[in-house]
Amino acid sequence: MDIFEFIRSWNLDKNPTTPRTFKKREVDLLLEDIEALYTSPAEPKIGSLNPGIRDGLDLFSSQPQRRLDSLSVPILLSKRVWLPDPVFSAIAPSAASVWEKMPDSGSTYFTNAPVIHTGWKHVAQIPASQRKDALRTIFSVAIPRLLKLEQLVQCGAIGFYSWERLVEDDLPKFQETAMTLKESGLVDKVGTAYPQHDYSLGTRLSGIRITIQDDHPVTGAKAGTPLWISEKMPILVYGLLNALTSDRLASRFEPSLPGDRIVYDFVRSNGKSYTDKPSQDNFLQLPALDAAVWEDVVAIRKDSELLDRFREMLAELSIAESSLAAEAIRGGLKDLAKELNADKALLKRTGSSTLNFLLAILGGTLVGGYTGNLASGALTTAMSAGIPYLKDLAVTAFGGQARETKLRYEVVTRILHRF
């Protein structure tokens, strides 16, 4: 049974925005059914994309920072977009035990003292007398959006997974690994490369803007000067979570916040960091795929032969046998981008404007996050396929499911104008 079968077995698709009230006995049975989901690991997909746990869950929150149609470009340029299941995450008992260890839940599992946390609560943390109402609220927000994505799930463009199931066995190893990363002399550089609001503080807590309110005569700092949270453990834990899930799903990582990308790179490279600027050779110009109306996305996904070839070639980058082969594939993608810009059928749906698509492959360095300016200085990360994670973490660079599927390169993509 998948999430959509679960929805229909409980008739939650009948009135998705105003679900019925459940009886106490029904609540117990419903929790049993949801707990039975995702017991088998998600099958990795080469050429897939993972926007990150927080970005994925945010799409189904009551006050999302991004709309579902923000997935248009990833859906059209990736074999599959992986999203964490918001219903399982919010109500499955096993998900609660993982959430209660996260820094943004208020837990001290990874820290010696409480850190900034969200007020979000899992159903298991809500008094029994209030759970029926909590379930209705969760379903009324998440299910209409899930149903909107069902066609894309059916054609393989979107896949749902439980991030809790993927990471729960590795959390004890995260403690020592995160502490070692925290002690690195580079962690402060990585954690302050962007303003604080460009770093997620957990799976359910986005960045927070912090500045000096008034001029500080002692230090000379002016009002509005950016400040950063001194405790870097939350961003390190979140980086580890994204590294683990991306690895298990054999996907590339494309978050909305540049700080999340740079922390991910820092984690994946065993705490290494370098400064660099992106080469103009790393940019492709593509039709503005995000200008297509949402109703056209499924049709474009199914009908565009050129985009299908683009997805195939992008996936081939991850399994290229050598850097020479990878460069040849990247050259082919540049030629294909020119064909896409001349495709009249596609341009009819997207308009004449274009977008800048960052495409980087591992060639000694891995391109990190970028701000809105194409030429902005950014931290990049040195990385090689033979370097294991710190403290023998079970997930190694290109290890786990990724190694089984013979991934050799980590492909970095980014729609730059989203910043």
Short mmCIF file of C-alpha atoms in Angstrom, two decimals:
data_model
loop_
_atom_site.label_atom_id
_atom_site.label_comp_id
_atom_site.label_asym_id
_atom_site.label_seq_id
_atom_site.Cartn_x
_atom_site.Cartn_y
_atom_site.Cartn_z
CA MET A 1 0.00 0.00 0.00
CA ASP A 2 1.29 3.47 -0.88
CA ILE A 3 0.17 6.84 0.45
CA PHE A 4 -2.56 7.22 -2.17
CA GLU A 5 -4.00 3.78 -1.43
CA PHE A 6 -3.97 4.78 2.23
CA ILE A 7 -5.85 7.98 1.40
CA ARG A 8 -8.53 6.10 -0.53
CA SER A 9 -8.86 3.27 1.95
CA TRP A 10 -9.93 5.87 4.52
CA ASN A 11 -12.01 7.86 2.00
CA LEU A 12 -9.86 10.91 2.61
CA ASP A 13 -10.09 11.85 -1.05
CA LYS A 14 -13.86 12.43 -0.87
CA ASN A 15 -13.73 15.78 0.93
CA PRO A 16 -9.97 16.42 1.21
CA THR A 17 -10.24 19.99 2.47
CA THR A 18 -12.85 19.09 5.13
CA PRO A 19 -12.11 15.51 6.24
CA ARG A 20 -14.52 13.82 8.60
CA THR A 21 -14.00 13.37 12.33
CA PHE A 22 -12.56 10.03 13.40
CA LYS A 23 -13.73 7.87 16.28
CA LYS A 24 -11.18 6.84 18.90
CA ARG A 25 -11.04 3.25 17.65
CA GLU A 26 -10.58 4.53 14.09
CA VAL A 27 -7.62 6.62 15.14
CA ASP A 28 -5.83 3.53 16.46
CA LEU A 29 -6.50 1.61 13.23
CA LEU A 30 -5.47 4.59 11.11
CA LEU A 31 -2.13 4.80 12.92
CA GLU A 32 -1.58 1.07 12.34
CA ASP A 33 -2.19 1.51 8.60
CA ILE A 34 0.12 4.50 8.25
CA GLU A 35 2.85 2.71 10.22
CA ALA A 36 2.78 -0.09 7.63
CA LEU A 37 4.00 2.30 4.91
CA TYR A 38 7.64 2.57 3.77
CA THR A 39 8.74 -0.63 5.50
CA SER A 40 10.79 -1.40 2.38
CA PRO A 41 13.52 1.10 1.48
CA ALA A 42 12.91 3.44 -1.44
CA GLU A 43 14.48 2.20 -4.66
CA PRO A 44 17.31 4.60 -5.65
CA LYS A 45 16.94 6.42 -8.95
CA ILE A 46 19.94 7.68 -10.89
CA GLY A 47 19.20 11.11 -12.30
CA SER A 48 16.78 11.96 -9.50
CA LEU A 49 16.74 15.11 -7.39
CA ASN A 50 16.27 15.70 -3.67
CA PRO A 51 15.32 19.27 -2.65
CA GLY A 52 16.02 18.49 1.01
CA ILE A 53 13.85 17.32 3.88
CA ARG A 54 12.79 20.76 5.10
CA ASP A 55 12.09 22.10 1.62
CA GLY A 56 10.01 19.01 0.87
CA LEU A 57 7.98 19.10 4.08
CA ASP A 58 7.44 22.84 3.75
CA LEU A 59 5.44 22.30 0.54
CA PHE A 60 2.76 20.58 2.64
CA SER A 61 2.80 22.90 5.64
CA SER A 62 -0.02 25.28 6.57
CA GLN A 63 2.09 28.29 5.59
CA PRO A 64 4.47 27.09 2.87
CA GLN A 65 7.32 29.31 1.74
CA ARG A 66 7.04 27.88 -1.78
CA ARG A 67 4.13 26.63 -3.87
CA LEU A 68 3.88 23.22 -5.51
CA ASP A 69 4.49 24.78 -8.90
CA SER A 70 8.03 25.61 -7.71
CA LEU A 71 8.67 21.93 -8.54
CA SER A 72 8.03 22.51 -12.26
CA VAL A 73 11.67 22.83 -13.32
CA PRO A 74 12.97 19.94 -11.16
CA ILE A 75 10.15 17.73 -12.46
CA LEU A 76 10.95 18.52 -16.08
CA LEU A 77 14.74 18.22 -15.76
CA SER A 78 15.05 15.24 -13.39
CA LYS A 79 14.21 11.57 -13.68
CA ARG A 80 12.39 11.85 -10.37
CA VAL A 81 11.90 14.43 -7.62
CA TRP A 82 11.97 12.85 -4.16
CA LEU A 83 9.71 14.31 -1.48
CA PRO A 84 9.33 13.27 2.16
CA ASP A 85 5.82 11.97 2.87
CA PRO A 86 4.19 14.69 5.01
CA VAL A 87 1.37 12.48 6.31
CA PHE A 88 3.63 9.65 7.43
CA SER A 89 6.03 12.16 8.95
CA ALA A 90 3.29 13.84 10.97
CA ILE A 91 1.36 10.83 12.30
CA ALA A 92 3.34 7.57 12.10
CA PRO A 93 4.49 6.45 15.59
CA SER A 94 7.95 5.45 14.30
CA ALA A 95 8.39 8.91 12.78
CA ALA A 96 7.74 10.46 16.19
CA SER A 97 10.69 8.64 17.78
CA VAL A 98 13.03 10.12 15.14
CA TRP A 99 11.55 13.62 15.29
CA GLU A 100 11.97 13.73 19.06
CA LYS A 101 15.76 13.47 18.58
CA MET A 102 15.99 16.40 16.17
CA PRO A 103 17.47 19.71 17.42
CA ASP A 104 14.52 21.70 16.06
CA SER A 105 12.14 19.61 18.18
CA GLY A 106 13.82 21.01 21.30
CA SER A 107 15.74 17.79 21.96
CA THR A 108 19.25 17.78 23.44
CA TYR A 109 20.09 14.45 21.74
CA PHE A 110 22.80 16.16 19.65
CA THR A 111 23.60 19.07 21.93
CA ASN A 112 24.43 19.72 25.56
CA ALA A 113 21.83 22.46 25.83
CA PRO A 114 18.54 23.37 24.13
CA VAL A 115 18.78 25.23 20.83
CA ILE A 116 16.29 27.25 18.80
CA HIS A 117 13.34 25.01 18.04
CA THR A 118 9.95 25.07 16.37
CA GLY A 119 6.63 24.66 18.10
CA TRP A 120 5.55 21.95 15.65
CA LYS A 121 4.39 18.74 17.31
CA HIS A 122 3.97 15.22 16.00
CA VAL A 123 0.55 13.64 16.59
CA ALA A 124 2.14 11.37 19.21
CA GLN A 125 3.13 14.48 21.21
CA ILE A 126 -0.42 15.83 21.25
CA PRO A 127 -2.80 14.87 24.10
CA ALA A 128 -5.03 11.95 23.11
CA SER A 129 -8.15 14.09 23.51
CA GLN A 130 -6.89 16.47 20.80
CA ARG A 131 -5.57 13.95 18.26
CA LYS A 132 -8.75 13.63 16.24
CA ASP A 133 -8.76 17.36 15.56
CA ALA A 134 -5.03 17.31 14.87
CA LEU A 135 -5.49 14.57 12.26
CA ARG A 136 -8.22 16.53 10.52
CA THR A 137 -5.96 19.58 10.36
CA ILE A 138 -3.04 17.58 8.96
CA PHE A 139 -5.20 15.87 6.35
CA SER A 140 -7.01 19.05 5.28
CA VAL A 141 -3.69 20.73 4.46
CA ALA A 142 -1.60 17.85 3.06
CA ILE A 143 -4.03 15.64 1.18
CA PRO A 144 -5.31 18.16 -1.40
CA ARG A 145 -1.69 18.86 -2.35
CA LEU A 146 -0.79 15.17 -2.43
CA LEU A 147 -3.72 14.49 -4.77
CA LYS A 148 -2.53 17.32 -7.02
CA LEU A 149 0.75 15.42 -7.47
CA GLU A 150 -0.74 11.96 -8.03
CA GLN A 151 -0.48 12.01 -11.83
CA LEU A 152 3.19 12.90 -11.55
CA VAL A 153 3.72 10.04 -9.11
CA GLN A 154 2.00 7.65 -11.51
CA CYS A 155 4.34 8.61 -14.36
CA GLY A 156 7.40 8.34 -12.10
CA ALA A 157 8.23 12.05 -12.02
CA ILE A 158 7.74 12.27 -8.24
CA GLY A 159 8.48 9.71 -5.55
CA PHE A 160 7.62 9.84 -1.85
CA TYR A 161 9.78 8.41 0.93
CA SER A 162 10.03 8.43 4.70
CA TRP A 163 13.12 10.34 5.77
CA GLU A 164 12.65 8.94 9.28
CA ARG A 165 12.88 5.35 8.04
CA LEU A 166 16.02 6.18 6.05
CA VAL A 167 17.96 7.79 8.90
CA GLU A 168 16.77 6.17 12.15
CA ASP A 169 19.44 3.44 12.30
CA ASP A 170 22.27 5.91 11.69
CA LEU A 171 21.37 8.57 14.25
CA PRO A 172 23.69 7.22 16.99
CA LYS A 173 26.61 7.54 14.56
CA PHE A 174 25.54 11.09 13.74
CA GLN A 175 26.30 12.22 17.28
CA GLU A 176 30.05 11.65 17.13
CA THR A 177 30.30 12.65 13.46
CA ALA A 178 28.49 15.95 13.99
CA MET A 179 30.67 16.73 17.01
CA THR A 180 33.83 16.09 15.00
CA LEU A 181 32.61 18.33 12.19
CA LYS A 182 31.69 21.01 14.72
CA GLU A 183 35.25 21.02 16.07
CA SER A 184 36.63 21.62 12.58
CA GLY A 185 38.30 24.98 12.18
CA LEU A 186 36.30 25.51 9.01
CA VAL A 187 32.82 25.10 10.45
CA ASP A 188 32.52 28.79 11.34
CA LYS A 189 33.56 29.79 7.84
CA VAL A 190 31.03 27.42 6.31
CA GLY A 191 28.33 28.49 8.76
CA THR A 192 28.79 32.22 8.11
CA ALA A 193 29.36 32.21 4.33
CA TYR A 194 25.77 33.43 3.96
CA PRO A 195 23.37 35.34 6.23
CA GLN A 196 21.81 33.23 8.97
CA HIS A 197 18.45 33.14 7.21
CA ASP A 198 20.08 31.20 4.35
CA TYR A 199 20.63 28.15 6.61
CA SER A 200 17.92 25.72 7.67
CA LEU A 201 18.07 24.89 11.37
CA GLY A 202 16.37 21.53 11.02
CA THR A 203 13.82 19.46 9.15
CA ARG A 204 11.01 21.82 10.14
CA LEU A 205 12.80 25.08 10.91
CA SER A 206 13.91 27.44 8.17
CA GLY A 207 16.54 30.11 8.42
CA ILE A 208 16.16 33.01 10.85
CA ARG A 209 17.25 36.55 10.04
CA ILE A 210 19.39 38.03 12.84
CA THR A 211 20.87 41.53 12.76
CA ILE A 212 22.08 44.14 15.24
CA GLN A 213 19.15 46.35 16.15
CA ASP A 214 21.09 49.50 17.06
CA ASP A 215 24.59 50.87 16.45
CA HIS A 216 27.10 49.32 18.85
CA PRO A 217 29.60 52.01 19.93
CA VAL A 218 32.07 49.56 21.51
CA THR A 219 32.60 47.36 18.45
CA GLY A 220 31.65 49.96 15.88
CA ALA A 221 29.06 47.62 14.37
CA LYS A 222 26.17 49.43 12.72
CA ALA A 223 22.47 48.69 13.00
CA GLY A 224 21.52 45.99 10.50
CA THR A 225 24.90 44.20 10.68
CA PRO A 226 24.21 40.48 10.23
CA LEU A 227 24.69 38.10 13.14
CA TRP A 228 24.93 34.31 13.29
CA ILE A 229 23.89 31.68 15.80
CA SER A 230 27.01 30.43 17.59
CA GLU A 231 25.69 26.87 18.00
CA LYS A 232 26.31 25.24 14.60
CA MET A 233 25.11 21.76 15.57
CA PRO A 234 21.58 22.15 14.07
CA ILE A 235 22.89 23.03 10.61
CA LEU A 236 25.46 20.21 10.77
CA VAL A 237 22.83 17.64 11.75
CA TYR A 238 20.58 18.85 8.94
CA GLY A 239 23.51 18.57 6.53
CA LEU A 240 24.10 14.97 7.64
CA LEU A 241 20.42 14.14 7.19
CA ASN A 242 20.40 15.47 3.64
CA ALA A 243 23.67 13.71 2.82
CA LEU A 244 22.25 10.42 4.05
CA THR A 245 18.90 10.69 2.28
CA SER A 246 20.46 11.89 -0.98
CA ASP A 247 22.91 9.01 -0.84
CA ARG A 248 20.25 6.38 -0.17
CA LEU A 249 18.06 7.76 -2.97
CA ALA A 250 21.03 8.07 -5.39
CA SER A 251 19.92 11.64 -6.04
CA ARG A 252 21.55 15.01 -6.48
CA PHE A 253 20.80 17.63 -3.85
CA GLU A 254 19.17 20.93 -4.76
CA PRO A 255 17.87 22.94 -1.78
CA SER A 256 16.34 26.40 -1.94
CA LEU A 257 18.83 27.91 0.54
CA PRO A 258 22.50 28.32 -0.47
CA GLY A 259 23.62 27.73 3.12
CA ASP A 260 22.04 24.27 3.07
CA ARG A 261 24.04 23.42 -0.04
CA ILE A 262 27.37 24.54 1.38
CA VAL A 263 26.83 22.63 4.65
CA TYR A 264 25.92 19.54 2.63
CA ASP A 265 29.16 19.87 0.66
CA PHE A 266 31.10 20.37 3.89
CA VAL A 267 29.63 17.18 5.35
CA ARG A 268 30.09 15.13 2.18
CA SER A 269 33.78 16.09 1.96
CA ASN A 270 34.77 15.21 5.51
CA GLY A 271 34.95 18.83 6.62
CA LYS A 272 36.93 20.31 3.72
CA SER A 273 36.18 23.67 2.15
CA TYR A 274 37.72 25.89 -0.51
CA THR A 275 36.85 29.21 -2.11
CA ASP A 276 36.18 29.49 -5.81
CA LYS A 277 34.00 31.20 -8.40
CA PRO A 278 31.80 29.39 -10.90
CA SER A 279 33.05 29.18 -14.45
CA GLN A 280 30.83 30.49 -17.22
CA ASP A 281 31.23 27.04 -18.76
CA ASN A 282 29.04 25.72 -15.94
CA PHE A 283 25.95 27.60 -17.13
CA LEU A 284 23.36 26.46 -19.65
CA GLN A 285 20.61 28.66 -20.99
CA LEU A 286 17.25 26.91 -21.13
CA PRO A 287 13.66 27.90 -21.86
CA ALA A 288 11.88 29.29 -18.77
CA LEU A 289 10.28 25.98 -17.87
CA ASP A 290 8.84 27.45 -14.69
CA ALA A 291 6.75 29.80 -16.82
CA ALA A 292 4.59 26.89 -17.96
CA VAL A 293 1.26 26.68 -16.16
CA TRP A 294 1.04 23.78 -13.71
CA GLU A 295 -1.58 21.98 -15.81
CA ASP A 296 0.95 21.77 -18.66
CA VAL A 297 3.73 20.22 -16.58
CA VAL A 298 2.41 16.65 -16.85
CA ALA A 299 1.88 17.03 -20.60
CA ILE A 300 5.35 18.49 -21.15
CA ARG A 301 6.89 15.74 -19.03
CA LYS A 302 5.20 13.07 -21.17
CA ASP A 303 5.46 14.68 -24.61
CA SER A 304 8.82 16.45 -24.85
CA GLU A 305 11.33 14.10 -26.43
CA LEU A 306 14.09 16.70 -26.08
CA LEU A 307 13.55 17.04 -22.33
CA ASP A 308 13.50 13.27 -22.01
CA ARG A 309 16.91 13.15 -23.71
CA PHE A 310 18.13 15.95 -21.43
CA ARG A 311 17.08 13.95 -18.33
CA GLU A 312 18.78 10.84 -19.67
CA MET A 313 22.04 12.65 -20.37
CA LEU A 314 21.98 14.39 -16.99
CA ALA A 315 21.57 10.98 -15.35
CA GLU A 316 24.49 9.61 -17.39
CA LEU A 317 26.80 12.18 -15.78
CA SER A 318 26.49 10.37 -12.46
CA ILE A 319 27.71 7.08 -13.86
CA ALA A 320 30.30 8.31 -16.37
CA GLU A 321 33.38 6.08 -16.32
CA SER A 322 35.88 8.93 -16.47
CA SER A 323 36.17 12.70 -16.28
CA LEU A 324 36.71 12.72 -20.05
CA ALA A 325 33.41 10.89 -20.59
CA ALA A 326 31.67 13.24 -18.15
CA GLU A 327 32.93 16.30 -20.04
CA ALA A 328 31.73 14.79 -23.31
CA ILE A 329 28.26 14.32 -21.80
CA ARG A 330 28.24 17.88 -20.52
CA GLY A 331 29.12 19.06 -24.03
CA GLY A 332 26.18 17.06 -25.34
CA LEU A 333 23.91 18.76 -22.81
CA LYS A 334 25.04 22.17 -24.08
CA ASP A 335 24.13 21.18 -27.63
CA LEU A 336 20.79 19.85 -26.44
CA ALA A 337 20.09 23.10 -24.61
CA LYS A 338 20.33 24.92 -27.95
CA GLU A 339 17.76 22.55 -29.44
CA LEU A 340 15.44 23.15 -26.49
CA ASN A 341 15.68 26.91 -27.01
CA ALA A 342 14.55 26.39 -30.62
CA ASP A 343 11.72 23.96 -29.83
CA LYS A 344 8.58 25.82 -30.94
CA ALA A 345 6.19 23.39 -29.23
CA LEU A 346 7.96 23.87 -25.90
CA LEU A 347 8.30 27.63 -26.30
CA LYS A 348 4.57 27.86 -26.93
CA ARG A 349 4.06 26.68 -23.35
CA THR A 350 7.00 28.45 -21.70
CA GLY A 351 7.24 31.73 -23.59
CA SER A 352 10.37 33.29 -25.06
CA SER A 353 12.22 34.06 -21.82
CA THR A 354 15.07 31.90 -20.57
CA LEU A 355 16.60 30.79 -17.31
CA ASN A 356 20.18 30.10 -16.27
CA PHE A 357 20.83 26.50 -15.32
CA LEU A 358 23.96 25.75 -13.30
CA LEU A 359 25.48 22.41 -14.27
CA ALA A 360 28.63 21.31 -12.46
CA ILE A 361 30.32 17.95 -12.22
CA LEU A 362 33.04 16.68 -9.97
CA GLY A 363 36.44 17.40 -11.39
CA GLY A 364 38.46 17.89 -8.23
CA THR A 365 35.91 20.32 -6.79
CA LEU A 366 32.21 20.24 -6.20
CA VAL A 367 30.37 23.52 -6.75
CA GLY A 368 28.55 24.74 -3.67
CA GLY A 369 25.70 27.17 -3.10
CA TYR A 370 25.40 30.51 -4.84
CA THR A 371 23.64 33.77 -4.17
CA GLY A 372 21.60 35.59 -6.79
CA ASN A 373 24.64 37.04 -8.56
CA LEU A 374 26.21 34.71 -11.07
CA ALA A 375 29.73 35.88 -10.27
CA SER A 376 29.42 35.84 -6.49
CA GLY A 377 32.24 34.24 -4.58
CA ALA A 378 31.19 30.93 -3.07
CA LEU A 379 32.70 28.14 -1.06
CA THR A 380 33.25 24.90 -2.94
CA THR A 381 34.23 21.56 -1.62
CA ALA A 382 37.02 19.19 -2.56
CA MET A 383 35.83 15.63 -2.72
CA SER A 384 36.88 12.27 -4.11
CA ALA A 385 35.14 8.94 -4.43
CA GLY A 386 37.62 7.24 -2.17
CA ILE A 387 37.20 9.39 0.95
CA PRO A 388 34.96 7.89 3.65
CA TYR A 389 32.89 9.92 6.06
CA LEU A 390 34.35 10.95 9.40
CA LYS A 391 34.24 8.40 12.21
CA ASP A 392 33.34 5.59 9.79
CA LEU A 393 29.82 6.83 9.28
CA ALA A 394 27.84 4.12 7.50
CA VAL A 395 27.19 6.44 4.59
CA THR A 396 30.38 7.14 2.66
CA ALA A 397 30.91 9.47 -0.24
CA PHE A 398 29.21 7.69 -3.13
CA GLY A 399 28.49 4.77 -0.78
CA GLY A 400 25.40 2.86 0.26
CA GLN A 401 22.74 2.68 -2.44
CA ALA A 402 24.74 5.10 -4.58
CA ARG A 403 27.67 2.70 -4.73
CA GLU A 404 25.35 -0.19 -5.61
CA THR A 405 24.01 1.84 -8.52
CA LYS A 406 27.57 2.70 -9.59
CA LEU A 407 27.44 6.47 -9.13
CA ARG A 408 30.82 8.03 -9.74
CA TYR A 409 30.13 11.75 -9.87
CA GLU A 410 27.95 14.07 -7.89
CA VAL A 411 26.16 16.34 -10.31
CA VAL A 412 25.24 19.80 -9.03
CA THR A 413 22.38 21.71 -10.63
CA ARG A 414 20.72 24.97 -9.70
CA ILE A 415 18.23 27.39 -11.20
CA LEU A 416 20.09 30.52 -10.24
CA HIS A 417 17.30 33.03 -10.63
CA ARG A 418 15.42 31.31 -7.80
CA PHE A 419 17.67 33.22 -5.38
#
